[in-house]
Coordinates of C-alpha atoms and ligand atoms in Angstrom, one line a residue:
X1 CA -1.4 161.2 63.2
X2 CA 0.8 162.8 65.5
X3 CA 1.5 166.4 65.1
X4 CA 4.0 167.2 67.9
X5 CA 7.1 166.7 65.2
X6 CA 7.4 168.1 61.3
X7 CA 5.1 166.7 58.5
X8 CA 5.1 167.4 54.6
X9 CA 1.8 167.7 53.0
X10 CA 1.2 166.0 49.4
X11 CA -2.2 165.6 48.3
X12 CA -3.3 165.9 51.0
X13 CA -1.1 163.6 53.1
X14 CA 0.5 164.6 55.9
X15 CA 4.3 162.5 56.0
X16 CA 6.3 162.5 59.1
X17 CA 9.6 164.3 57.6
X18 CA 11.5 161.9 59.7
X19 CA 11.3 158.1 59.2
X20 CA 13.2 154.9 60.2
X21 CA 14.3 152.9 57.4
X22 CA 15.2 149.3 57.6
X23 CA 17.6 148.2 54.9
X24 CA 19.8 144.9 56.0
X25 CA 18.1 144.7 59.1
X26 CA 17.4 141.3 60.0
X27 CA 14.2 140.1 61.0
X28 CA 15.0 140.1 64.8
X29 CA 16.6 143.7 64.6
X30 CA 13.7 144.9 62.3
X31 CA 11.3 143.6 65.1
X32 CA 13.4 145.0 67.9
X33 CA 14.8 148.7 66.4
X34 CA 11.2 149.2 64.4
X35 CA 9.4 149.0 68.2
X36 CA 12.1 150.7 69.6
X37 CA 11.8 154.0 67.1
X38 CA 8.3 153.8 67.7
X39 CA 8.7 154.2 71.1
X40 CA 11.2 157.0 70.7
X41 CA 8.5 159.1 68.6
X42 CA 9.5 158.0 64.8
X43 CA 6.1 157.4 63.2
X44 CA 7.0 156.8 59.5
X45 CA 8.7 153.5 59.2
X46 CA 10.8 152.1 55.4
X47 CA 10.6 148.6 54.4
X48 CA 10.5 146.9 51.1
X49 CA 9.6 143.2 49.7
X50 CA 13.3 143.0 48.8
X51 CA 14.6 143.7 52.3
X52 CA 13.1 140.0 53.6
X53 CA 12.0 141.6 56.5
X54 CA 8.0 142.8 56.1
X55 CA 7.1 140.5 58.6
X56 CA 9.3 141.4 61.2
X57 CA 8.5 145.1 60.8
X58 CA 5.0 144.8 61.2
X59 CA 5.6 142.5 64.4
X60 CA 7.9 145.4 65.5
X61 CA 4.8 148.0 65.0
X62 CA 2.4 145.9 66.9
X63 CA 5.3 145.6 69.9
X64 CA 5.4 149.0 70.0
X65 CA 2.2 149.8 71.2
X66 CA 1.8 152.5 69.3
X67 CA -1.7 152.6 67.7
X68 CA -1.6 151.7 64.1
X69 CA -3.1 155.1 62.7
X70 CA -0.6 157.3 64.2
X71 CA 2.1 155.3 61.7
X72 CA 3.0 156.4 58.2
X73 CA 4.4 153.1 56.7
X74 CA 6.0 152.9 53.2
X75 CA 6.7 149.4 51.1
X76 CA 8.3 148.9 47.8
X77 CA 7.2 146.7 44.8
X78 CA 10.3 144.8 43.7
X79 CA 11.2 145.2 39.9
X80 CA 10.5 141.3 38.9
X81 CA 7.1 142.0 39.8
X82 CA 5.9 144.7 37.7
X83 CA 3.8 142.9 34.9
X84 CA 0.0 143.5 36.5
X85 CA -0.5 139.9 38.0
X86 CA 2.7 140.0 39.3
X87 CA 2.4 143.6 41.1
X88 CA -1.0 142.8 42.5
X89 CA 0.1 139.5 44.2
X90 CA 2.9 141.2 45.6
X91 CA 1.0 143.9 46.9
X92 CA -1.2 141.3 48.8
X93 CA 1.8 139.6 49.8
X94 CA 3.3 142.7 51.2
X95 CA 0.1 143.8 52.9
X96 CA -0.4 140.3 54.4
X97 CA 3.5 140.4 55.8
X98 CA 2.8 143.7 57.3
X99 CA -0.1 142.6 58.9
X100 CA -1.7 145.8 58.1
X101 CA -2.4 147.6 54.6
X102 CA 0.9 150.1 53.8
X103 CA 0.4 154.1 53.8
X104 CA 2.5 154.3 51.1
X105 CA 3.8 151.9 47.7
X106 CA 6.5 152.5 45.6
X107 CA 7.7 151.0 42.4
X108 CA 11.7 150.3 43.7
X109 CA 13.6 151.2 40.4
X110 CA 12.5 152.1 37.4
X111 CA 12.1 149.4 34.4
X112 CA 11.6 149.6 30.6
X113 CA 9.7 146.0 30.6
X114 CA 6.9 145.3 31.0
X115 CA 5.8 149.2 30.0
X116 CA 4.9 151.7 32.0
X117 CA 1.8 152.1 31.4
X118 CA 0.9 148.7 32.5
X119 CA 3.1 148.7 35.9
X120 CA 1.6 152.1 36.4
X121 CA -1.9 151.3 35.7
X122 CA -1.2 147.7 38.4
X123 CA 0.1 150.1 40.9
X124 CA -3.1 151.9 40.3
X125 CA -5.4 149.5 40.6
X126 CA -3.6 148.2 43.8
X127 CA -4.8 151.5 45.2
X128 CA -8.0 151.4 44.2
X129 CA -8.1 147.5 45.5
X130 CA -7.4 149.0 48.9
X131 CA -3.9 146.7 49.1
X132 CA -2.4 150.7 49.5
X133 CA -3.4 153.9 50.8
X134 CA -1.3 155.8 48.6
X135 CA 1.2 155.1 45.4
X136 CA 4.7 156.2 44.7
X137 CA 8.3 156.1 43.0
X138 CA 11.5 154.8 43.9
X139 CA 15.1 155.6 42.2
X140 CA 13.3 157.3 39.4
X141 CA 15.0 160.1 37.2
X142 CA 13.2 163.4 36.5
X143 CA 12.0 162.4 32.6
X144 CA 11.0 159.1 33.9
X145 CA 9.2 160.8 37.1
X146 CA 7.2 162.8 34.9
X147 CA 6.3 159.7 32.3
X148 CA 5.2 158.1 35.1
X149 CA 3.0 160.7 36.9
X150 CA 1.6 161.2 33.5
X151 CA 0.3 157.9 33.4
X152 CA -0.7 157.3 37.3
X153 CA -4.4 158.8 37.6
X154 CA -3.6 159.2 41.7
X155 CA -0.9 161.9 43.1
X156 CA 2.7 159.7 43.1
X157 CA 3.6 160.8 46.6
X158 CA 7.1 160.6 46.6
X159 CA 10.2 160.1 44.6
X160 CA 12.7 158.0 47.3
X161 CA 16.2 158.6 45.9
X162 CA 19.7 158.8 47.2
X163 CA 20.4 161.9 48.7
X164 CA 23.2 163.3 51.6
X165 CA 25.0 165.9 51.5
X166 CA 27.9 164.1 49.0
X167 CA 25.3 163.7 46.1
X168 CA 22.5 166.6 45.3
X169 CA 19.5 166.0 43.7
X170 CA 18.4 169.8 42.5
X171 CA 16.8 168.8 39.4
X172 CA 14.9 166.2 40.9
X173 CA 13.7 168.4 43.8
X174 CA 12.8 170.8 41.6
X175 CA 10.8 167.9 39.5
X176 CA 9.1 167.1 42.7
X177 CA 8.1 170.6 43.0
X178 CA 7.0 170.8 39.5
X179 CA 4.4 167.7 40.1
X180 CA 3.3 168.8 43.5
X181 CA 5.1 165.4 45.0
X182 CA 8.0 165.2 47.0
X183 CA 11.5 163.7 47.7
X184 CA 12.4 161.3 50.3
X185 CA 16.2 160.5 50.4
X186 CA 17.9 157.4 51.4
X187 CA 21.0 156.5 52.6
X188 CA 20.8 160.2 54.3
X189 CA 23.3 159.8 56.5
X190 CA 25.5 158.9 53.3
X191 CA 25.9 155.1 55.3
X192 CA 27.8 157.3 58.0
X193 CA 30.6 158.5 55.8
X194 CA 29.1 162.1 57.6
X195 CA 30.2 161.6 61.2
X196 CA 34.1 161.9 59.9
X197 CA 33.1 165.3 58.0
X198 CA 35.0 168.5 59.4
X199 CA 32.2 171.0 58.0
X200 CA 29.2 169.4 59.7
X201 CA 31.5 168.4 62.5
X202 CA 32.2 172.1 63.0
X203 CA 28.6 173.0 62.1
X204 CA 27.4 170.8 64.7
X205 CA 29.7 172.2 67.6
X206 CA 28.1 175.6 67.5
X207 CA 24.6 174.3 68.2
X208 CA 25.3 170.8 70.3
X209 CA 24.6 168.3 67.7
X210 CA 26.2 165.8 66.0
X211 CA 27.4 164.8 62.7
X212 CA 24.5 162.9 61.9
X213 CA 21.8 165.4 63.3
X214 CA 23.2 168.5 61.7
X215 CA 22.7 166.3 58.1
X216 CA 19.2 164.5 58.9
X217 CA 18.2 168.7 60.4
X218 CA 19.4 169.9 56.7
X219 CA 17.3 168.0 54.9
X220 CA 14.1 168.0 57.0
X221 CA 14.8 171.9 56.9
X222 CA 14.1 171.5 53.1
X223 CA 11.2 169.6 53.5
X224 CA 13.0 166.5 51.9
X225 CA 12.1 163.5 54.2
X226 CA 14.8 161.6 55.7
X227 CA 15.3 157.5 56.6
X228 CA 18.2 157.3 58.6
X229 CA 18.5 153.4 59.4
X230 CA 20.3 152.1 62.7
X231 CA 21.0 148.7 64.7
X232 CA 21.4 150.9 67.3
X233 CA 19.1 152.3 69.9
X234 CA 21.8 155.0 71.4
X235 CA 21.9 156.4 67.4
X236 CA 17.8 156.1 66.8
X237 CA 17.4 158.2 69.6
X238 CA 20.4 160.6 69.0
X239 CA 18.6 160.9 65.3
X240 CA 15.6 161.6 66.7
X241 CA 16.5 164.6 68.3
X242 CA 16.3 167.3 65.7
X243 CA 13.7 169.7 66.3
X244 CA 14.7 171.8 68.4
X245 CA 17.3 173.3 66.6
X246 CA 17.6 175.3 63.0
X247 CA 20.5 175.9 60.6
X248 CA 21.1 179.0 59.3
X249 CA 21.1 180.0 55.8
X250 CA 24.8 179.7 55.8
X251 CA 24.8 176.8 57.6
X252 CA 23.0 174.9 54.9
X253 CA 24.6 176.2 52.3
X254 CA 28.3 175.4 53.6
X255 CA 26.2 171.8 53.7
X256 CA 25.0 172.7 50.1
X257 CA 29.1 172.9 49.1
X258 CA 29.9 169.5 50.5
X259 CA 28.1 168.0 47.3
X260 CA 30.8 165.6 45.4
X261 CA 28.0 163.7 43.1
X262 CA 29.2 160.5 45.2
X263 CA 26.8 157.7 44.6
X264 CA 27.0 155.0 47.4
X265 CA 24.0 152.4 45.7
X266 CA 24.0 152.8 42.0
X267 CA 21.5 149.9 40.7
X268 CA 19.8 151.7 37.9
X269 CA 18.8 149.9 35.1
X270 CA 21.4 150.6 32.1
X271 CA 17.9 152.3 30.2
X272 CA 18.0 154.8 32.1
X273 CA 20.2 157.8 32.9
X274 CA 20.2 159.8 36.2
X275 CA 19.9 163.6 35.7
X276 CA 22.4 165.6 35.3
X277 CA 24.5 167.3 38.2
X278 CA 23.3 170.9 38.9
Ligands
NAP301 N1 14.8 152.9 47.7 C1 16.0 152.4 47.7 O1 16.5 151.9 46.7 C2 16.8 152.4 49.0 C3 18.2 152.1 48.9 C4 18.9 152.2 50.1 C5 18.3 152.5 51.3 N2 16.9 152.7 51.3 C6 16.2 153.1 52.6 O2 16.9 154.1 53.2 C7 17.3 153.8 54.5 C8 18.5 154.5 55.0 O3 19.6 154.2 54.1 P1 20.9 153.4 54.5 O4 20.4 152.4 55.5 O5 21.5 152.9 53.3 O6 21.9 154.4 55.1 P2 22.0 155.5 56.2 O7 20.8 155.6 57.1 O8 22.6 156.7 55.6 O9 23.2 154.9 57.1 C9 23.0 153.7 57.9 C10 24.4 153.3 58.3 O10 25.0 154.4 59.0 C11 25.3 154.0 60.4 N3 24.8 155.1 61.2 C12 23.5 155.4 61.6 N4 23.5 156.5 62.3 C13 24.8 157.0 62.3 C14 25.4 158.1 62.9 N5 24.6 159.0 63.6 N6 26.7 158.3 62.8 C15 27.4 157.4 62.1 N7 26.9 156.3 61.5 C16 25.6 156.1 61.6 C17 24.5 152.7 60.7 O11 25.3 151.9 61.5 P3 24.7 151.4 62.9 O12 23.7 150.4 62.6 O13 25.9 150.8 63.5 O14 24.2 152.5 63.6 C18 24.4 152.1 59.3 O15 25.5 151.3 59.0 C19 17.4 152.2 54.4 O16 17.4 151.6 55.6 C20 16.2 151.9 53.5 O17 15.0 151.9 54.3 C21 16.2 152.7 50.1

């Protein structure tokens, strides 16, 4: 694993604090912008069953040239394949798309049926099967984080959840922190609504950057890992370019202010509730 940009470690694993993500990419974009962010330096790359577009990203990995163990690569179980069977299939499936085994599985959203204890103990076994490296959550709230964890014999290495600076997550960060896992947040450029914000605008003049840097440098700077997702190679590499600049205390908190519990992708399933603001 490269070492030459920032890494969280959770059990053990080191994560590149800066991934590509790949929602709505189509298969020839996920091919082309997945070898392309290699290139650029990314080495943690988001797909999921759901997104149609395994395949492609794992052609995109082998394009780049970039050696396989030097990638940190995270898929997603979709919720219609949580009963065991259903989980383990899809795990092959997903590993067989890839073309390679994933660093990194999540369960997508949260679901009452079939239990947790029996999608848990599939996402377990897929571990110990070898179809995963390592086993994690998606979209889950803080009292369903910690049901699951209590049932997952292996470290659940990340919570990925929507988070920019329009909707704060401080009860689920400090949840993370509680079990020793950690957050990733999607949609962390809040789908681009922040390259029209005055603050981080103004923010981003004093130190060169823009929009989009200042936000994906305040939550790396929190150790939150971040998936900004582009069609764009101009905007992949712009992202890129983060570390070699800091915010200052003020600086992330005048991001901190910006909060407006703004959801952008609310598909949680009406069993559940997301934690409360604050
Ligand atoms: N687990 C989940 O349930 C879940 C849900 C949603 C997303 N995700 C993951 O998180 C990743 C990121 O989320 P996302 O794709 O929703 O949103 P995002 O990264 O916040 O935003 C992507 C959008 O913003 C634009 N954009 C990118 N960089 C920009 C910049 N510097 N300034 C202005 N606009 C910019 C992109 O357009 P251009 O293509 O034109 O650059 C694209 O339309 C996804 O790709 C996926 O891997 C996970």
């Amino acid at each position: 694993m490269t070492t030459d940009q920032p890494h969280i470690v959770v059990d053990g694993v080191s994560i590149p604090l800066l991934g590509f993500g790949t929602w709505q990419l189509e298969p020839e974009d996920a091919t082309r912008m997945v070898a392309e962010a290699l290139r650029i330096g990314y080495r943690h790359i988001d797909t999921a069953w759901i997104y149609k577009n395994e395949a492609a990203v794992g052609q995109g990995i082998r394009d780049s040239g970039v050696p396989r163990d030097e990638i940190f690569l995270t898929t997603k179980i979709w919720v219609e394949h949580f009963d065991r069977d259903g989980l383990l299939r899809q795990a092959k499936e997903s590993a067989d798309s890839l073309g390679t085994t994933p660093d990194l599985l999540l369960l997508h959203w949260p679901k009452r049926k079939p239990s947790f204890e029996e999608t848990l103990g599939a996402l377990n076994e897929a571990r110990d099967q070898g179809l995963t490296r390592n086993i994690g959550l998606s979209n889950f709230p803080s009292k369903e984080f910690r049901q699951a964890q209590a049932l997952s014999s292996a470290k659940l290495l990340t919570n990925q959840v929507e988070h920019h600076p329009y909707l704060a997550v401080d009860e689920l960060k400090r949840t993370a922190a509680d079990l020793g896992s950690s957050i990733t947040a999607w949609s962390p450029l809040a789908q681009g609504k922040i390259a029209d914000d005055a603050t981080i605008g103004e923010i981003g003049e004093t130190h060169g950057k823009s929009a989009g840097q200042v936000t994906l440098r305040w939550l790396i700077q929190q150790d939150i890992i971040a998936i900004p997702r582009t069609t764009k190679v101009s905007r992949a590499r712009e992202s890129f370019d983060i570390f070699d600049f800091a915010l200052t205390a003020e600086e992330m908190a005048r991001i901190d202010a910006l909060n407006r519990n703004e959801r952008l992708g609310d598909w949680l399933d009406a069993d559940f509730q997301w934690d409360q603001a604050g």
